[in-house]
CSV table of C-alpha atoms and ligand atoms in Angstrom, one decimal:
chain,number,residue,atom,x,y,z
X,1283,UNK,CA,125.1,62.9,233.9
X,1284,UNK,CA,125.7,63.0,230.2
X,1285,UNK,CA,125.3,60.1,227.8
X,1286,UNK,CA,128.8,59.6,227.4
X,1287,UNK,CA,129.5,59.8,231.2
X,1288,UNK,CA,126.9,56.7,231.9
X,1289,UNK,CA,128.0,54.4,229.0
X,1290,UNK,CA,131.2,54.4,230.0
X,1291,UNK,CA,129.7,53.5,233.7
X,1292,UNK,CA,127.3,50.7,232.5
X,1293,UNK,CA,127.7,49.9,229.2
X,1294,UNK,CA,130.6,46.8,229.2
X,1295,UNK,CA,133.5,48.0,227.5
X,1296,UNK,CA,134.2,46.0,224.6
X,1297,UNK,CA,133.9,49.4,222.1
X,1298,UNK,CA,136.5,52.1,221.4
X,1299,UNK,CA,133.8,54.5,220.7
X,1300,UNK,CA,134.2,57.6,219.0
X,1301,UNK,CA,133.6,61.1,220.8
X,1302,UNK,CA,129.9,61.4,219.6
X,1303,UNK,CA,126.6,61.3,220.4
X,1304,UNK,CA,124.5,61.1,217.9
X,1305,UNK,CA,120.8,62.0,218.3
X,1306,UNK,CA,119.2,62.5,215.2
X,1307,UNK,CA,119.5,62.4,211.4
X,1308,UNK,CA,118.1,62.7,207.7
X,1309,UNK,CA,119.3,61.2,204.5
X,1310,UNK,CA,123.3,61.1,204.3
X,1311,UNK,CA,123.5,63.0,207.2
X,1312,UNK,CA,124.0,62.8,210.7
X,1313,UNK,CA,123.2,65.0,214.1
X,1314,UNK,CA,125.3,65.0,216.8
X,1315,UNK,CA,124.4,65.8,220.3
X,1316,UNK,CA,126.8,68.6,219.8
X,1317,UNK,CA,124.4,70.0,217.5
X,1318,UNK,CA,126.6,70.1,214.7
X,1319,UNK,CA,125.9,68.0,211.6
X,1320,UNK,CA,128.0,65.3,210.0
X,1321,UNK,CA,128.0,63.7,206.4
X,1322,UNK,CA,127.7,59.9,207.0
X,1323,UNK,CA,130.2,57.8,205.3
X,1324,UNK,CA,129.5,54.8,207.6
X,1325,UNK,CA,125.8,54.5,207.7
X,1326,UNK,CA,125.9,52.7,210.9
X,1327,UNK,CA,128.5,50.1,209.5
X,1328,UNK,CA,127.2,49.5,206.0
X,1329,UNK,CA,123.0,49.3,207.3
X,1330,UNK,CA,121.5,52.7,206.7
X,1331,UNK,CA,120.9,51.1,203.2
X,1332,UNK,CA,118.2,54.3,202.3
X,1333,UNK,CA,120.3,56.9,205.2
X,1334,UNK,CA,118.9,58.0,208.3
X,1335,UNK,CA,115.4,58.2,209.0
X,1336,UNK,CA,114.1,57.4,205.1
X,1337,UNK,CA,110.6,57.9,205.2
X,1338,UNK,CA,109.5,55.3,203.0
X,1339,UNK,CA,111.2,52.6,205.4
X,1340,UNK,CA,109.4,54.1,208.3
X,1341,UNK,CA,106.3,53.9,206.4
X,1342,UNK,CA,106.7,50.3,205.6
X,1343,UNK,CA,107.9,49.5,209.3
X,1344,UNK,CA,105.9,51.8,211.4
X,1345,UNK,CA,102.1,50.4,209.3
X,1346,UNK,CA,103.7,46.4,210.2
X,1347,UNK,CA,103.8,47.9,213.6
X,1348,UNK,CA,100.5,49.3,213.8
X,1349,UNK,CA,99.2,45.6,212.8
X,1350,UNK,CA,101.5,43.3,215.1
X,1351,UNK,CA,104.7,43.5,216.3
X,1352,UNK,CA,105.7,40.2,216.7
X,1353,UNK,CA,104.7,36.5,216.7
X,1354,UNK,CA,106.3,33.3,216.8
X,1355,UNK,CA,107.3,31.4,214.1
X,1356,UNK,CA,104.4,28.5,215.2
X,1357,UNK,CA,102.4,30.9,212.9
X,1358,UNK,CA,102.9,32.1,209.5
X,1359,UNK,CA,103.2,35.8,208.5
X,1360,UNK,CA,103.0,37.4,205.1
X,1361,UNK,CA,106.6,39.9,205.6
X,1362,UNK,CA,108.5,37.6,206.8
X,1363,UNK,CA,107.0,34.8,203.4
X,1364,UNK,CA,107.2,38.2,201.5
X,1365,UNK,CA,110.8,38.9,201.8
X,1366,UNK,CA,111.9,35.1,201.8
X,1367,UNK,CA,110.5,35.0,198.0
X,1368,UNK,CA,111.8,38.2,196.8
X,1369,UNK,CA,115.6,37.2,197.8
X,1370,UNK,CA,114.7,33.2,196.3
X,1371,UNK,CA,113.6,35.1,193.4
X,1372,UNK,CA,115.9,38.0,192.9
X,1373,UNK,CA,118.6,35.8,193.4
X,1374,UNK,CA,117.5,32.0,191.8
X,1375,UNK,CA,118.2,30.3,195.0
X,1376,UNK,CA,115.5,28.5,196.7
X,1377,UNK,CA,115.3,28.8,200.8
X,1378,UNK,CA,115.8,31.2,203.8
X,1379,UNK,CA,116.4,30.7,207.1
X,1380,UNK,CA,116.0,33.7,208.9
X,1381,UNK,CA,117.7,35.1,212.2
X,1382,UNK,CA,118.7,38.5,213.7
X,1383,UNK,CA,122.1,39.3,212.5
X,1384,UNK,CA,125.0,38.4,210.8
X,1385,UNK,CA,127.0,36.0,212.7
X,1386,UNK,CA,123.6,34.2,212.9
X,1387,UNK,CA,123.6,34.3,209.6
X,1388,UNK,CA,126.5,32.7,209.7
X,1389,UNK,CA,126.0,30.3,212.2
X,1390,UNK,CA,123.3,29.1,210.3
X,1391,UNK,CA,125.8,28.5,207.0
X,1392,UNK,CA,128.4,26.6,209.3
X,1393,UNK,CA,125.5,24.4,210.7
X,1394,UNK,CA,124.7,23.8,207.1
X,1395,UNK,CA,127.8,22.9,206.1
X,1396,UNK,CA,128.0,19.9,208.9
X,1397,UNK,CA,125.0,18.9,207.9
X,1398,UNK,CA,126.7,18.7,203.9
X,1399,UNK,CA,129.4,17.4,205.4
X,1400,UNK,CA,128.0,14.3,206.8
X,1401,UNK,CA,126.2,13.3,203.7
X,1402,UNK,CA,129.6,12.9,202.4
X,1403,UNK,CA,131.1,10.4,205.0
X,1404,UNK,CA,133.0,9.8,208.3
X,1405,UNK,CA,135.3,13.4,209.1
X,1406,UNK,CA,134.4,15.5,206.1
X,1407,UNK,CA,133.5,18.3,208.8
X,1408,UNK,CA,136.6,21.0,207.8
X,1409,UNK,CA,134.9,24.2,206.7
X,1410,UNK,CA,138.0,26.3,204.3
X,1411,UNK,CA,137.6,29.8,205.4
X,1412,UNK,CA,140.0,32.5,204.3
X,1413,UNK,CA,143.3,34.2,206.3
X,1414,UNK,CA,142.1,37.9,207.4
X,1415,UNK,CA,138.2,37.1,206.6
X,1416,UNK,CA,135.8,38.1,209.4
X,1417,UNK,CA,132.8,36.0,209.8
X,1418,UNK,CA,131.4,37.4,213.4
X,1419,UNK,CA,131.9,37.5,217.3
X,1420,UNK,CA,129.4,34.2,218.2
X,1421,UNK,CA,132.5,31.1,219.2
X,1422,UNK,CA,131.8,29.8,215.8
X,1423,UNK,CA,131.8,32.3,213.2
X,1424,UNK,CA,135.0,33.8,215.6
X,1425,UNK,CA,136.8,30.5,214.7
X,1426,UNK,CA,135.9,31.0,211.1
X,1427,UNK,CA,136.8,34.6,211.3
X,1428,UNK,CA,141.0,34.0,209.8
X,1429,UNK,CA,142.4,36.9,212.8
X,1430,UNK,CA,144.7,35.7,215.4
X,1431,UNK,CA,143.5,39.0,217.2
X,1432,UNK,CA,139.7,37.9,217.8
X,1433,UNK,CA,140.9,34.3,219.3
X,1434,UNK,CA,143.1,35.2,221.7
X,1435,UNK,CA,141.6,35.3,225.1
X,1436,UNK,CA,138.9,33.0,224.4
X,1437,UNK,CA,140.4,29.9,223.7
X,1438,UNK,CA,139.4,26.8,222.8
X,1439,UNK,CA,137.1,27.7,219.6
X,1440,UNK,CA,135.2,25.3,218.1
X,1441,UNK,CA,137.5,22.9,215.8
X,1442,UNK,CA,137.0,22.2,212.2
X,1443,UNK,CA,138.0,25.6,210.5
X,1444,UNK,CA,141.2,25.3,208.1
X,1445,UNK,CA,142.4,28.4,206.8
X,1446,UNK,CA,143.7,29.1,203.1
X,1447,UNK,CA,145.1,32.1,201.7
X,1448,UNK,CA,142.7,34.8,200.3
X,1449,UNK,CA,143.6,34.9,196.2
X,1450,UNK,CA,146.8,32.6,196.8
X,1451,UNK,CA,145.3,29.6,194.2
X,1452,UNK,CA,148.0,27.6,195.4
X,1453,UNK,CA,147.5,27.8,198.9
X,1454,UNK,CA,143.5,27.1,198.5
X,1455,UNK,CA,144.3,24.0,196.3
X,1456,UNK,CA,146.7,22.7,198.9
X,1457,UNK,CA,144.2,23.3,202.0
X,1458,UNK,CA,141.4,21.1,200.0
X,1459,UNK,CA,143.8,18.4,199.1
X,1460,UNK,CA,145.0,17.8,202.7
X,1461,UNK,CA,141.8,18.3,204.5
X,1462,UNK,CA,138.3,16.7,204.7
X,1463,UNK,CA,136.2,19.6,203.6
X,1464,UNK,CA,132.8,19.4,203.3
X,1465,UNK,CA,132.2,23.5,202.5
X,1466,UNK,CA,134.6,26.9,201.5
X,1467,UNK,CA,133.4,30.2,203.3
X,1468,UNK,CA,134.5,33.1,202.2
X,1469,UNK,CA,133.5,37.2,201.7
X,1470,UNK,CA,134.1,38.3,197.9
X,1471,UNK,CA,135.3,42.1,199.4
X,1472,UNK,CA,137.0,40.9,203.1
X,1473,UNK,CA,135.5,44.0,204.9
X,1474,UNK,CA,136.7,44.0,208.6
X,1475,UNK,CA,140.4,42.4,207.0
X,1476,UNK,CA,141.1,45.8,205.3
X,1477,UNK,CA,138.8,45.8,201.7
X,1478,UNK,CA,140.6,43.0,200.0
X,1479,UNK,CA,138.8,41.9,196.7
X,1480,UNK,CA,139.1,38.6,196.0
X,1481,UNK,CA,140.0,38.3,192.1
X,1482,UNK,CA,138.1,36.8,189.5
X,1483,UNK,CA,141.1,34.1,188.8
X,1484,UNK,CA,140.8,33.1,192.8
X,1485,UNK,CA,136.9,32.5,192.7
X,1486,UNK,CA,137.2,30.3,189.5
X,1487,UNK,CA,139.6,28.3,191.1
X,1488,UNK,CA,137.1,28.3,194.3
X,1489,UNK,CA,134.6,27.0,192.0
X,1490,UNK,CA,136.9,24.6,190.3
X,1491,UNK,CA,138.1,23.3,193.7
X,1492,UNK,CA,134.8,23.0,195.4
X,1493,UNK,CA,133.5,20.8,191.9
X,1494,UNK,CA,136.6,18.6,192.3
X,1495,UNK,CA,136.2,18.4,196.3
X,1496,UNK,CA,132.3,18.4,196.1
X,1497,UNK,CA,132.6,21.1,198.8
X,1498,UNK,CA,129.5,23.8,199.3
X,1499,UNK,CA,130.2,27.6,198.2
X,1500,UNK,CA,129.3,29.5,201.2
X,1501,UNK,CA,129.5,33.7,200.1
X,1502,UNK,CA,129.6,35.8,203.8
X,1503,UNK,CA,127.4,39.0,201.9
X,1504,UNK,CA,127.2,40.5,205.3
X,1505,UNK,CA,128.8,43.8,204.3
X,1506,UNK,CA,128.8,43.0,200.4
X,1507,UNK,CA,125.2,42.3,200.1
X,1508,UNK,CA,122.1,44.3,199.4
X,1509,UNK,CA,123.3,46.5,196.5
X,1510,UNK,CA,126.8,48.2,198.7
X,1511,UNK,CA,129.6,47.1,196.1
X,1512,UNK,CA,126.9,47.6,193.1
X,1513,UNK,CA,125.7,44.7,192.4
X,1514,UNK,CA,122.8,43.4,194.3
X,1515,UNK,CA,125.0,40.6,196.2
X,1516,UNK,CA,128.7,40.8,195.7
X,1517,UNK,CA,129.1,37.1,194.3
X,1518,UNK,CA,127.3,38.2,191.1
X,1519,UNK,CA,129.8,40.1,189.9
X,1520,UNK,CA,131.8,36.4,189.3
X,1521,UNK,CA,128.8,35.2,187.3
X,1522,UNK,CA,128.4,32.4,189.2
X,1523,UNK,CA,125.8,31.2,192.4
X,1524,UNK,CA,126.8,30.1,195.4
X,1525,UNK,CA,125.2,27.0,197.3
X,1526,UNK,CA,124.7,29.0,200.0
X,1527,UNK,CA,125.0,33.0,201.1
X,1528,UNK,CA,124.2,34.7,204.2
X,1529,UNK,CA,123.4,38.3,204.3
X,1530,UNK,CA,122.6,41.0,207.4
X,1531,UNK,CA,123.3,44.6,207.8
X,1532,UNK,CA,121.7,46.3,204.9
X,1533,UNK,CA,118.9,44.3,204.2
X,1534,UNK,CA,116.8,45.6,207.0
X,1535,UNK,CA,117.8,49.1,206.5
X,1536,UNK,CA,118.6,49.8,210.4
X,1537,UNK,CA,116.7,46.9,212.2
X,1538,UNK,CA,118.7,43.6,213.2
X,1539,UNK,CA,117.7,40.9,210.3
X,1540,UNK,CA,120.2,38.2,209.5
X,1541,UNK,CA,118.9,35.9,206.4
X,1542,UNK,CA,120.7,32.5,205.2
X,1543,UNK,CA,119.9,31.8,201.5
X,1544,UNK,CA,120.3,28.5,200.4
X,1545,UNK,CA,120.2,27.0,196.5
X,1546,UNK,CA,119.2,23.6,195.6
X,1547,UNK,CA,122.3,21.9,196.7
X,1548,UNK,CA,121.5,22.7,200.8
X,1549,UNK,CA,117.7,23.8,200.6
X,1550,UNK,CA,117.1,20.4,202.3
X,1551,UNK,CA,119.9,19.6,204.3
X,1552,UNK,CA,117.7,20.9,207.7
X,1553,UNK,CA,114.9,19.3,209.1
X,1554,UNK,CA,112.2,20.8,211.3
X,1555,UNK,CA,113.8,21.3,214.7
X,1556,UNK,CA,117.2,21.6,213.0
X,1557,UNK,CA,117.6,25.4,213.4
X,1558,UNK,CA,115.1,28.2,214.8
X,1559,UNK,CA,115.2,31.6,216.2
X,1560,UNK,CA,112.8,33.4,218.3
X,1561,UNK,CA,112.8,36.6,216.9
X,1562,UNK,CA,113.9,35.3,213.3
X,1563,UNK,CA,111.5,36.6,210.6
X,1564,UNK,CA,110.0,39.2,212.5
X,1565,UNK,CA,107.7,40.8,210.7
X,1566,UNK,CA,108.1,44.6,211.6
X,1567,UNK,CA,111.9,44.3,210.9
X,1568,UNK,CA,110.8,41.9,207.4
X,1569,UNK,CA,108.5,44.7,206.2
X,1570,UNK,CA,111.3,47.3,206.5
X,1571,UNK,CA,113.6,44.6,204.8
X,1572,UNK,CA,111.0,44.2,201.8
X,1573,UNK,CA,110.2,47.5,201.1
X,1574,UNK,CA,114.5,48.1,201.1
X,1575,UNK,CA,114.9,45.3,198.9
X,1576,UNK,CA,111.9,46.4,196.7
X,1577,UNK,CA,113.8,49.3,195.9
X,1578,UNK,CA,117.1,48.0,195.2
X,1579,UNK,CA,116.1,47.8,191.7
X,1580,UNK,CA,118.3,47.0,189.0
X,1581,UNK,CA,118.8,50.6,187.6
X,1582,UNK,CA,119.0,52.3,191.1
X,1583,UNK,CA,122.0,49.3,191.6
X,1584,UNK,CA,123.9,50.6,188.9
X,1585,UNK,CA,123.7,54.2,189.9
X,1586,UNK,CA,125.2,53.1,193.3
X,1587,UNK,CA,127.9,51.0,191.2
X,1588,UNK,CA,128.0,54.4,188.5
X,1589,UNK,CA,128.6,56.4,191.9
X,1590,UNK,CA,130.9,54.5,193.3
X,1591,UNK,CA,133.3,54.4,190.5
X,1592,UNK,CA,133.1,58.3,190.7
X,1593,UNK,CA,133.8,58.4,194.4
X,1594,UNK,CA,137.0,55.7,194.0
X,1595,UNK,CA,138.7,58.1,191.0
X,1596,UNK,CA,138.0,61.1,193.2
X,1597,UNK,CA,140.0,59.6,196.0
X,1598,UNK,CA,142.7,58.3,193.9
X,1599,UNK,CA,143.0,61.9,192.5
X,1600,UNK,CA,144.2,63.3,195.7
X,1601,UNK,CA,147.6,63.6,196.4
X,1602,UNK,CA,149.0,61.6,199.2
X,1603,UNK,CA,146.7,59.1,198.5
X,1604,UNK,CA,148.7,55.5,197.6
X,1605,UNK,CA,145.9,53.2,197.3
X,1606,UNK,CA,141.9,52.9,197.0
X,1607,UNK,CA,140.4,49.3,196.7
X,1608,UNK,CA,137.1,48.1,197.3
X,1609,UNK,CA,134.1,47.8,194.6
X,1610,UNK,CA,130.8,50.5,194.7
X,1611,UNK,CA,130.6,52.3,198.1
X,1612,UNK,CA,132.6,49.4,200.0
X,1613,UNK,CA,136.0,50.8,199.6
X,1614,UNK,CA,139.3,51.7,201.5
X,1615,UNK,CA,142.2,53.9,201.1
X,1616,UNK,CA,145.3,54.1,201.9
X,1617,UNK,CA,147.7,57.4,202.4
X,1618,UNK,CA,150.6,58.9,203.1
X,1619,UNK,CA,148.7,59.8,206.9
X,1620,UNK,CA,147.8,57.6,209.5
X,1621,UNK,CA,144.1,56.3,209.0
X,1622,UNK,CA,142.9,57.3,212.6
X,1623,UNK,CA,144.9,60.3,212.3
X,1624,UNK,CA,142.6,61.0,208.9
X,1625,UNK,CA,139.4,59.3,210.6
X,1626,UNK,CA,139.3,61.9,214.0
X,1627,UNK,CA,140.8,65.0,211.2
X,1628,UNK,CA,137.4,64.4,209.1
X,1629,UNK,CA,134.9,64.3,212.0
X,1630,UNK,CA,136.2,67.2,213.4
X,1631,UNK,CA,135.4,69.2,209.9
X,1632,UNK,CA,132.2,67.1,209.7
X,1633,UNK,CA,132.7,64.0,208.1
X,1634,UNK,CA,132.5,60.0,210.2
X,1635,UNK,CA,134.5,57.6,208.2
X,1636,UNK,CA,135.4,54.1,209.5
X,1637,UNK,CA,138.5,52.1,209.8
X,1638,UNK,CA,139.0,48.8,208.3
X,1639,UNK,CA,142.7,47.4,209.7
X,1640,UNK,CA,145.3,50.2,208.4
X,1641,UNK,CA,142.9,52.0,206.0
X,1642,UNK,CA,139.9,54.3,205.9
X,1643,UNK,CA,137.0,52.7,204.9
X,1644,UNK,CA,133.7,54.5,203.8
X,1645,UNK,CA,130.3,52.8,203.6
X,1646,UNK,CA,127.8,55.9,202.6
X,1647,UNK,CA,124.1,55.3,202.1
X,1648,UNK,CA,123.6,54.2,198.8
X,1649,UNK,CA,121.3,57.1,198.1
X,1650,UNK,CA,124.2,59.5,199.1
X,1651,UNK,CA,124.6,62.2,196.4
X,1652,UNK,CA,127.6,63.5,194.5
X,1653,UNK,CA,127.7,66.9,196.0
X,1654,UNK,CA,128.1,64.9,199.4
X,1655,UNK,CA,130.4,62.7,197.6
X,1656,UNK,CA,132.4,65.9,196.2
X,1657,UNK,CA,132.4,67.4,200.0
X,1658,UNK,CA,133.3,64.2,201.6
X,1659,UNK,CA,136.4,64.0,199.0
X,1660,UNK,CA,137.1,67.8,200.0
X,1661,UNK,CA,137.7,67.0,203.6
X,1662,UNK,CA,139.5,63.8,202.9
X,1663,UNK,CA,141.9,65.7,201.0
X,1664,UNK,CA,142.5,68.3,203.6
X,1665,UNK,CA,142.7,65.3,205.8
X,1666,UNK,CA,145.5,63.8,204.1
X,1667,UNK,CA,147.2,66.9,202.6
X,1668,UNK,CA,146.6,68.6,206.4
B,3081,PLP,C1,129.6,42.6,210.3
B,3081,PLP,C2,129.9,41.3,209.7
B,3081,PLP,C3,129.5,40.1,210.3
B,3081,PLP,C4,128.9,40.0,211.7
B,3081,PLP,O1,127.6,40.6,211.6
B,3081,PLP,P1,126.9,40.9,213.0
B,3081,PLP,O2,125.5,41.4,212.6
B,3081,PLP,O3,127.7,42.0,213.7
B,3081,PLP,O4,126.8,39.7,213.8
B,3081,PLP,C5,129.8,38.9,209.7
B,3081,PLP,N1,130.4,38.9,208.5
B,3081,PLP,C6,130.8,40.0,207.9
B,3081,PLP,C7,131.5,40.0,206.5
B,3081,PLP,C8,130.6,41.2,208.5
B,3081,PLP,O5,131.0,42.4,207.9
């Protein structure tokens, strides 16, 4: 039996799943079990921060093996301590709780926010999370997550979520006025709800309405973070710092990590026993995260951002192409064609993009280079134009 006969025996079916198998890889590129080779413009959903099989990663990860692979955290060990003071440091906040993906990331922020909540007084429990945000598939994060399509089916959902609308001022103001809040929750690029950037005039008045509602600024960097929409976490292109972020995917550069990063105003909201993860911290999948974040320097950031920039004005060159949004190598675009349509048209001539509601969405490696970013907007165009 094939690989693709036995998934679809065993495996439970909660993914549409492209036609491929892939089996091995190198840099931007991909190798399918069809022995063809494909230019990666997902990167495993925005985690293949360094591409497929980078050799320094598997240096870093494969030496941490060698020494041990796991312990609890009853001990201390020096990649998980490591990475936690890179990200307080590169960042200026001050604690990390870490866990094994995002929505544990994020589970970790909504916790936090409770525990905010309660210094404040009797019902300030309502976390503000935004319409068409996505914020994970644990109940929790699902009820933060602002999609009627992920609730159905598995009601009830926690309580305690109210929802405003993403860069409607008004509607944010409202939501804060006529609920007790005790945190807002939001992701500055909404990734899953179709590449929306929020604008800069929307996250002052965030900032301005968290002040006024003393409310905690929790930033979901899940997809953003780690360098992707070139900056090093996507809240710094506002200039401000949140009071808590959560980041995942990229920051382990192809093993599960999940990391919640808190600043002064929740680095002591948990006590021991408060929160805890078995395989939180580990320290095979930490090394790999600190020798990814080691190299997200400030000058290779603003070549991805430098990049970027050159991949969106390519795409908005073709014709038939109506739309391109998204920051660094986060970004969507709409056409004239279908996006599946576009999506199955580009694997077949060698190119995996992704789908983020009715758009394309590409997420290549940040190392990805602009003679794969020149053949990748080749295809696209025949895509469109086809
Ligand atoms: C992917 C994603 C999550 C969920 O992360 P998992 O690792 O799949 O649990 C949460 N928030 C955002 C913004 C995401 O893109």
């Amino acid at each position: 039996m094939n690989t693709r006969q036995i998934d679809s025996d065993y495996i439970a079916h909660t993914y549409a799943r492209f036609p491929l198998e892939i089996v091995s890889g190198e840099g931007a590129v991909v190798t399918g079990a069809d022995g063809k080779q494909y230019l990666d413009f997902g990167s495993g959903i925005a985690v293949n921060t360094f591409g497929t099989a980078d050799s320094e990663w598997i240096d870093a990860v494969t030496k941490q093996l060698s020494l041990f692979q796991h312990t609890s955290n009853l001990y201390y060990s020096k990649p998980c301590a490591e990475l936690a003071k890179m990200l307080c440091e590169r960042t200026g906040m001050k604690k990390v709780f870490f866990c094994n993906s995002g929505a544990e990331a994020n589970e970790c922020a909504i916790k936090l926010a409770r525990a905010y909540g309660e210094t404040k007084g009797e019902g300030y429990y309502n976390i503000i999370a935004l319409k068409n945000s996505f914020h994970g598939r644990t109940l929790a994060t699902l009820a933060a997550t602002g999609q009627d399509v992920f609730h159905e089916k598995f009601q009830p959902l926690p309580g305690g979520f109210v929802f405003a609308e993403a860069n409607n001022t008004e509607s944010l103001r409202k939501v804060a006025e006529n609920n007790k809040c005790c945190a807002v929750m939001l992701e500055t690029v909404q990734g899953e709800g179709g590449i929306n950037v929020l604008t800069d005039e929307f996250m002052n008045t965030v900032r301005e309405v968290a002040e006024k509602h003393d409310l905690l600024i929790v930033v979901d960097e899940v997809q953003t973070g780690n360098g992707r929409t070139g900056k090093l976490y996507s809240y710094m292109h506002y200039g401000f710092t949140p009071d808590v972020f959560t980041t995942a995917k990229g920051l382990g550069g192809g093993l599960p990590i999940g990391a919640c990063v808190m600043g002064e105003k929740a680095e002591n909201l948990f006590s021991p026993g408060d929160n805890g993860s078995t395989f939180g911290g580990n320290p095979v999948v930490c090394a790999g995260a600190v020798n990814i974040l080691s190299r997200l320097t400030d000058e290779f950031i603003s070549e991805v951002a430098e990049k970027g920039e050159y991949l969106k004005k390519n795409l908005e060159s073709i014709s038939g192409v109506t739309e391109v949004s998204g920051r660094g190598f986060m970004l969507g675009l709409l056409s004239e064609k279908d996006s599946a349509e576009i999506i199955a048209e580009a694997r077949e001539k060698g190119l995996l993009l992704l789908k983020a509601k009715n758009k394309v969405r590409l997420l290549p490696p940040l190392t990805v280079t602009k003679e794969q970013i020149d053949k990748a907007v080749e295809i696209i165009a025949e895509c469109v134009n086809g």
